[in-house]
Amino acid sequence: MFARLALSSRLPSKIRLTNVCLTSSRTFSQTKFFLPRPHGKSFAHRSELKQAKRIVVKLGSAVVTRGDECGLALGRLASIVEQVAVLQNQGREMMIVTSGAVAFGKQRLRHEILLSQSVRQALHSGQNQLKDISVPVLEARACAAAGQSGLMALYEAMFTQYSICTAQILVTNLDFHDEQKRRNLNSTLHELLRMNIVPIINTNDAVVPPPVPNSDLQGVNVISIKDNDSLAARLAVEMKADLLIALSDVQGLYDSPPGTDDAKLIDIFYPGDQQSITYGTKSRVGIGGMEAKVKAALWALQGGTSVVIANGTDPKVTGHVITDIVDGKKVGTFFSEVKPAGPTIEQQTEMARHAGRALASLLPEQRGEIICCLAELLTEKKDEILCANRKDMELATATGRLPQPLINRLSLSTAKLNSLAIGLRQLAVSSGNSVGRVLRRTRVANNLELEQITVPIGVLLVIFESRPDCLPQVAALAIASGNALLLKGGKEASNTNKILHQLAQEALSVHGVADAIQLVSTREEVEDLCKLDKMVDLIIPRGSSQLVRDIERASKGIPVLGHSEGVCHVYVDSEASIDKVIDVVRDSKCDYPAACNAMETLLIHRDLLRTPTFDQIIDMLRTEEVKIHAGPRFASYLTFSPSEVKSLRTEYGDLECCIEVVDSMQDAVDHIHKYGSSHTDVIVTENENTAEQFLQQVDSACVFWNASSRFADGYRFGLGAEVGISTARIHARGPVGLEGLLTTKWVLRGEGHTVADFSEQGSMKYLHENIPVPQGTFN
């Protein structure tokens, strides 16, 4: 026969029929619809893998078998089956090419042999004590014959839990090379997929001859089925599959054998890159190796099927590796025929780090020159900048996808550019002695001196939404602090970000370090950027609280410097001046309501209710067209109140605010600690004692007395610029300027000193004398 086809048959027929019915009747909400795609052209980018409808999953021997090579890794198999079932129930057509029959059969035969020998010894010896039992070398074809039925029964039982029916197909080379057999196999597979059945395919190892040496892949129509890699590739092309996922015991394809020094995981592999790869030995089991996988993958790619090679054994990712790949996440090595126009994100990071070290070694005056040059370019090229910004604004308005607060943040103006230029020049002047500044000097002992100096953090990754004006600010701070910088802006500001980045690189080129600042313009997902823990030293998100939370959750070993919601409060004390109240509240809420330092909750002392002061506050807010929401206590005082607030932790980012009533300053402090975000909080009062208590007790990054919350800004604090406001309690807090982008290192100068010199029997004693810190920078 052309193939040994056996529908799963170990369960009662009634149950099997029920399973088929359940599989066929997927609910409308579960099923996704995939646009038909002409075969012959693979996906160019990972993000397109979401559209893959027909998928082949190849499970290598190392994935399926246990570490002792006898028996199956049941936990891994269960998670893989679950993922395949999820994708199948989305409306995709899933096929599995599996190893494991030999390992399963080896376990089974070893058990039978040991049992048989132990019984035989017991009968012949007549003694309870048995001699050492040796197990003969088991022939692979016999193991496959003994293990295939058990392997299939296991798959059947697992898929049954998800109401999915399976079918077994065993093939040999002849089934592909004989035209009639190939057509029959193709027809059978298509019919199974049409019935929502998952075909499970394996080489018929019980009868297949050993692989012919040097019988490599040849052309598009011929492939030697000598292992499951070549089988999976041949099957994927034959069935016009959109995607082949080859799971192995390594993360993907490396440029040199994994585990060796400097081995780097290749994110995207292109045809023609084979010469840059040094292959290692094959895995502990199986007959293939990475070289065989690459050849099979390139053959499938040539036939129009996209390929990803990934790790199916890592317990941290096994449970979602397949679904992550289909979601377009950066997992394993993606094979693509389309080379990007520019460098990869990994290459950009390497370029930034290399140029960043050169930037850090420049004299302070040279870094100041770069910043001043950028400030001049912002004013000289303002017409080009504003033209690009108008394109972004028009597109954002036309699509209607951006909420109004984000559209407001997207907008640039001549006034904004002028303010940016002023701030950058201020930063250039104040940053003279930033890098290499001596913070502390200590004479540890005679002729042994220790210094603590400031140094750059390394490579910064700044991810920002909408606000293109943050690009030159962050760029200037990175230049002043000697840090390399990766910038990932929202696509809604792509035109503006592009020209601003070009200006930053033009300024950097004055001293030959243009690559120190890179703009990520590829299709990289934020989640994938957060996994660059070997290359990025600090992530700084600038945007919504949701963005910050997503980045904190996605970050893999990289510190995140960010803030939560900007739920800023203004507390109006019973002894407040009405004129100051009106000015502070109006400015805090209405000057720029989209900013994170805008007031969101107005706390009013209970004694001010039904007074002229309260009436004037309400009249002013109504005049400014501020929508008012009532807190629970405020609503209880009114017969007809505004809409009651859904949450006292809301960041409106618009002309909206919440009003709540408190009994005292202490009550206001307690409210802020319960509902605030530790960003910026304000008290308006004429009582100095009350104000000082408020300033001391409120645990926020910024606390003000009789001043608008909008002052919480790096430029307004005299920092020249800021990378954002941090509500963290370690490292930097509040507006993060130049100082927040520096760390320290210790420098010790001695004359052959050893620790043994300071032991009880040694000749030296510690002094630990402080030495006056010199002016200027470390030399």
mmCIF file of C-alpha atoms in Angstrom, residues 217-356:
data_model
loop_
_atom_site.group_PDB
_atom_site.id
_atom_site.type_symbol
_atom_site.label_atom_id
_atom_site.label_comp_id
_atom_site.label_asym_id
_atom_site.label_seq_id
_atom_site.Cartn_x
_atom_site.Cartn_y
_atom_site.Cartn_z
ATOM 1 C CA LEU A 217 18.169 17.388 -0.832
ATOM 2 C CA GLN A 218 18.035 18.018 -4.528
ATOM 3 C CA GLY A 219 15.936 20.610 -6.323
ATOM 4 C CA VAL A 220 12.326 21.452 -5.597
ATOM 5 C CA ASN A 221 10.686 18.195 -6.603
ATOM 6 C CA VAL A 222 13.111 15.658 -5.162
ATOM 7 C CA ILE A 223 14.009 15.100 -1.532
ATOM 8 C CA SER A 224 15.419 12.049 0.189
ATOM 9 C CA ILE A 225 13.323 11.091 3.212
ATOM 10 C CA LYS A 226 16.223 10.076 5.428
ATOM 11 C CA ASP A 227 14.988 11.629 8.689
ATOM 12 C CA ASN A 228 11.956 13.452 10.057
ATOM 13 C CA ASP A 229 13.414 16.848 9.121
ATOM 14 C CA SER A 230 13.417 15.981 5.443
ATOM 15 C CA LEU A 231 10.051 14.237 5.843
ATOM 16 C CA ALA A 232 8.512 17.334 7.405
ATOM 17 C CA ALA A 233 9.930 19.577 4.685
ATOM 18 C CA ARG A 234 8.728 17.252 1.905
ATOM 19 C CA LEU A 235 5.309 16.962 3.471
ATOM 20 C CA ALA A 236 4.980 20.739 4.006
ATOM 21 C CA VAL A 237 5.753 21.487 0.375
ATOM 22 C CA GLU A 238 3.607 18.612 -0.902
ATOM 23 C CA MET A 239 0.615 19.862 1.139
ATOM 24 C CA LYS A 240 1.296 23.545 0.375
ATOM 25 C CA ALA A 241 1.585 24.313 4.085
ATOM 26 C CA ASP A 242 1.966 27.941 5.129
ATOM 27 C CA LEU A 243 4.302 27.202 8.025
ATOM 28 C CA LEU A 244 6.632 24.441 9.211
ATOM 29 C CA ILE A 245 7.597 24.559 12.910
ATOM 30 C CA ALA A 246 10.590 22.301 13.604
ATOM 31 C CA LEU A 247 11.056 21.735 17.342
ATOM 32 C CA SER A 248 14.446 20.587 18.576
ATOM 33 C CA ASP A 249 16.491 20.710 21.790
ATOM 34 C CA VAL A 250 18.204 24.051 21.034
ATOM 35 C CA GLN A 251 16.799 27.601 20.919
ATOM 36 C CA GLY A 252 17.255 27.786 17.170
ATOM 37 C CA LEU A 253 20.101 28.187 14.722
ATOM 38 C CA TYR A 254 23.372 29.618 16.057
ATOM 39 C CA ASP A 255 26.265 31.021 14.041
ATOM 40 C CA SER A 256 28.516 28.525 15.847
ATOM 41 C CA PRO A 257 27.804 25.448 17.993
ATOM 42 C CA PRO A 258 25.589 26.368 20.995
ATOM 43 C CA GLY A 259 27.530 26.566 24.230
ATOM 44 C CA THR A 260 30.732 27.784 22.593
ATOM 45 C CA ASP A 261 32.091 31.243 23.324
ATOM 46 C CA ASP A 262 30.440 34.039 21.337
ATOM 47 C CA ALA A 263 27.787 31.722 19.860
ATOM 48 C CA LYS A 264 24.871 33.930 18.827
ATOM 49 C CA LEU A 265 21.311 32.877 18.156
ATOM 50 C CA ILE A 266 20.275 33.850 14.639
ATOM 51 C CA ASP A 267 16.915 35.594 14.646
ATOM 52 C CA ILE A 268 16.311 35.495 10.883
ATOM 53 C CA PHE A 269 18.170 33.245 8.461
ATOM 54 C CA TYR A 270 18.312 34.002 4.754
ATOM 55 C CA PRO A 271 19.231 31.702 1.841
ATOM 56 C CA GLY A 272 22.881 32.238 1.067
ATOM 57 C CA ASP A 273 23.903 32.659 4.714
ATOM 58 C CA GLN A 274 25.011 29.027 5.049
ATOM 59 C CA GLN A 275 28.684 29.914 4.740
ATOM 60 C CA SER A 276 28.495 31.978 7.942
ATOM 61 C CA ILE A 277 27.416 28.964 10.041
ATOM 62 C CA THR A 278 29.665 26.516 11.876
ATOM 63 C CA TYR A 279 27.706 23.381 12.778
ATOM 64 C CA GLY A 280 28.268 21.277 15.870
ATOM 65 C CA THR A 281 27.387 17.669 16.590
ATOM 66 C CA LYS A 282 23.847 16.361 16.279
ATOM 67 C CA SER A 283 21.558 15.957 19.285
ATOM 68 C CA ARG A 284 21.826 13.022 21.712
ATOM 69 C CA VAL A 285 19.126 11.100 19.829
ATOM 70 C CA GLY A 286 17.792 10.998 16.305
ATOM 71 C CA ILE A 287 19.703 10.659 13.056
ATOM 72 C CA GLY A 288 19.584 14.286 11.955
ATOM 73 C CA GLY A 289 21.441 17.338 13.128
ATOM 74 C CA MET A 290 21.226 21.117 12.776
ATOM 75 C CA GLU A 291 22.822 20.999 9.341
ATOM 76 C CA ALA A 292 20.114 18.582 8.191
ATOM 77 C CA LYS A 293 17.464 20.852 9.692
ATOM 78 C CA VAL A 294 18.814 23.907 7.875
ATOM 79 C CA LYS A 295 18.960 22.076 4.553
ATOM 80 C CA ALA A 296 15.400 20.813 5.015
ATOM 81 C CA ALA A 297 14.215 24.281 6.080
ATOM 82 C CA LEU A 298 15.780 25.965 3.042
ATOM 83 C CA TRP A 299 14.251 23.314 0.786
ATOM 84 C CA ALA A 300 10.800 23.971 2.286
ATOM 85 C CA LEU A 301 11.340 27.731 2.006
ATOM 86 C CA GLN A 302 12.203 27.332 -1.661
ATOM 87 C CA GLY A 303 8.937 25.439 -2.052
ATOM 88 C CA GLY A 304 6.890 28.303 -0.572
ATOM 89 C CA THR A 305 6.590 27.230 3.099
ATOM 90 C CA SER A 306 7.805 29.473 5.904
ATOM 91 C CA VAL A 307 9.949 27.749 8.539
ATOM 92 C CA VAL A 308 10.806 28.349 12.190
ATOM 93 C CA ILE A 309 13.307 26.191 14.103
ATOM 94 C CA ALA A 310 12.808 26.502 17.868
ATOM 95 C CA ASN A 311 13.327 24.781 21.216
ATOM 96 C CA GLY A 312 10.684 22.288 22.218
ATOM 97 C CA THR A 313 12.379 21.111 25.414
ATOM 98 C CA ASP A 314 12.848 24.282 27.490
ATOM 99 C CA PRO A 315 10.388 24.029 30.421
ATOM 100 C CA LYS A 316 10.089 27.842 30.528
ATOM 101 C CA VAL A 317 8.686 28.078 27.005
ATOM 102 C CA THR A 318 7.489 24.596 26.037
ATOM 103 C CA GLY A 319 3.922 25.336 27.052
ATOM 104 C CA HIS A 320 3.555 28.195 24.586
ATOM 105 C CA VAL A 321 6.363 27.891 22.030
ATOM 106 C CA ILE A 322 4.087 26.831 19.154
ATOM 107 C CA THR A 323 1.381 29.417 19.813
ATOM 108 C CA ASP A 324 4.027 32.116 20.333
ATOM 109 C CA ILE A 325 5.520 31.338 16.927
ATOM 110 C CA VAL A 326 2.118 31.530 15.257
ATOM 111 C CA ASP A 327 1.476 34.826 17.080
ATOM 112 C CA GLY A 328 4.559 36.244 15.364
ATOM 113 C CA LYS A 329 6.688 36.500 18.499
ATOM 114 C CA LYS A 330 10.461 36.362 18.287
ATOM 115 C CA VAL A 331 11.006 32.688 19.065
ATOM 116 C CA GLY A 332 13.726 30.545 17.539
ATOM 117 C CA THR A 333 15.102 31.155 14.045
ATOM 118 C CA PHE A 334 12.765 32.380 11.314
ATOM 119 C CA PHE A 335 13.704 31.530 7.725
ATOM 120 C CA SER A 336 12.911 34.287 5.259
ATOM 121 C CA GLU A 337 13.693 34.975 1.613
ATOM 122 C CA VAL A 338 13.245 38.738 2.061
ATOM 123 C CA LYS A 339 16.239 40.563 3.526
ATOM 124 C CA PRO A 340 15.394 43.844 5.294
ATOM 125 C CA ALA A 341 16.734 47.058 3.815
ATOM 126 C CA GLY A 342 18.517 48.006 7.035
ATOM 127 C CA PRO A 343 20.270 46.263 9.911
ATOM 128 C CA THR A 344 18.507 43.954 12.360
ATOM 129 C CA ILE A 345 17.700 45.149 15.865
ATOM 130 C CA GLU A 346 20.598 43.069 17.198
ATOM 131 C CA GLN A 347 22.955 44.718 14.733
ATOM 132 C CA GLN A 348 21.588 48.145 15.629
ATOM 133 C CA THR A 349 22.200 47.458 19.308
ATOM 134 C CA GLU A 350 25.785 46.368 18.644
ATOM 135 C CA MET A 351 26.376 49.480 16.536
ATOM 136 C CA ALA A 352 24.908 51.685 19.271
ATOM 137 C CA ARG A 353 27.013 50.081 22.011
ATOM 138 C CA HIS A 354 30.229 50.425 20.023
ATOM 139 C CA ALA A 355 29.576 54.076 19.128
ATOM 140 C CA GLY A 356 28.269 54.755 22.638
#
